[in-house]
Coordinates of C-alpha atoms in Angstrom, one line a residue:
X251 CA 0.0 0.0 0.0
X252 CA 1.3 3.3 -0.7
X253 CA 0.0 6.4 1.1
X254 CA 0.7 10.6 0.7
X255 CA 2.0 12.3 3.2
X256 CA -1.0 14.1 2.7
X257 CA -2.5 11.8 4.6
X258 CA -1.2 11.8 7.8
X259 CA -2.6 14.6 9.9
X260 CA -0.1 14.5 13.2
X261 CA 2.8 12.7 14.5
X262 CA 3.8 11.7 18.0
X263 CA 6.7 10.5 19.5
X264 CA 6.7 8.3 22.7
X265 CA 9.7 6.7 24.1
X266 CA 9.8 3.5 21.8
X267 CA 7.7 4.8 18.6
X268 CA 7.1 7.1 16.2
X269 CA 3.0 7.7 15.8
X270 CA 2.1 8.7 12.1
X271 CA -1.9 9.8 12.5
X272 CA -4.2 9.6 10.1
X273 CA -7.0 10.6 12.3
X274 CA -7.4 9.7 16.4
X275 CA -8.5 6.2 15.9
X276 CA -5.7 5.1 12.7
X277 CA -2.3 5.2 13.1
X278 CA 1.1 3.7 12.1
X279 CA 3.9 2.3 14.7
X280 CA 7.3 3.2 13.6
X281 CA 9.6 1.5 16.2
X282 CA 12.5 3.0 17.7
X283 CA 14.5 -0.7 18.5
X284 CA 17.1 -0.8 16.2
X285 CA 16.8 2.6 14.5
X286 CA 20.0 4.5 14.9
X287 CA 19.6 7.6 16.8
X288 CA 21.5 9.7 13.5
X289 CA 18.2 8.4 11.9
X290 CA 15.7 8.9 14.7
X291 CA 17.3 13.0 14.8
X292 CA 16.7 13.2 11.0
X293 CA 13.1 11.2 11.3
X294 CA 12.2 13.8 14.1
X295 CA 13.2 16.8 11.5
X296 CA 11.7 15.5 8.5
X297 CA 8.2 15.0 10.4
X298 CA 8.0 18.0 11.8
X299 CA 8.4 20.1 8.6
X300 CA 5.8 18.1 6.9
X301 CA 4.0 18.8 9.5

């Protein structure tokens, strides 16, 4: 499935995910575990200016 960033109307970030919202009910899990933290800086950037 492919989806636009469009989509996604928020993003949170808890201590071992990423939350990508669609609306308050649908969201996607982006785990932390194994992500390097070089990526999880650049992830935080990227999210918050398509935000």
């Amino acid at each position: 499935m492919h989806w636009n960033w469009k989509q996604f109307s928020n993003f949170f970030e808890s201590p071992h995910f990423f939350h990508l919202y669609f609306d308050s009910k649908s969201f996607f899990l982006l785990p932390k575990q194994g992500m390097e933290p070089e990526l999880q800086h650049e992830l935080r950037g990227f999210l918050r200016i398509k935000n």
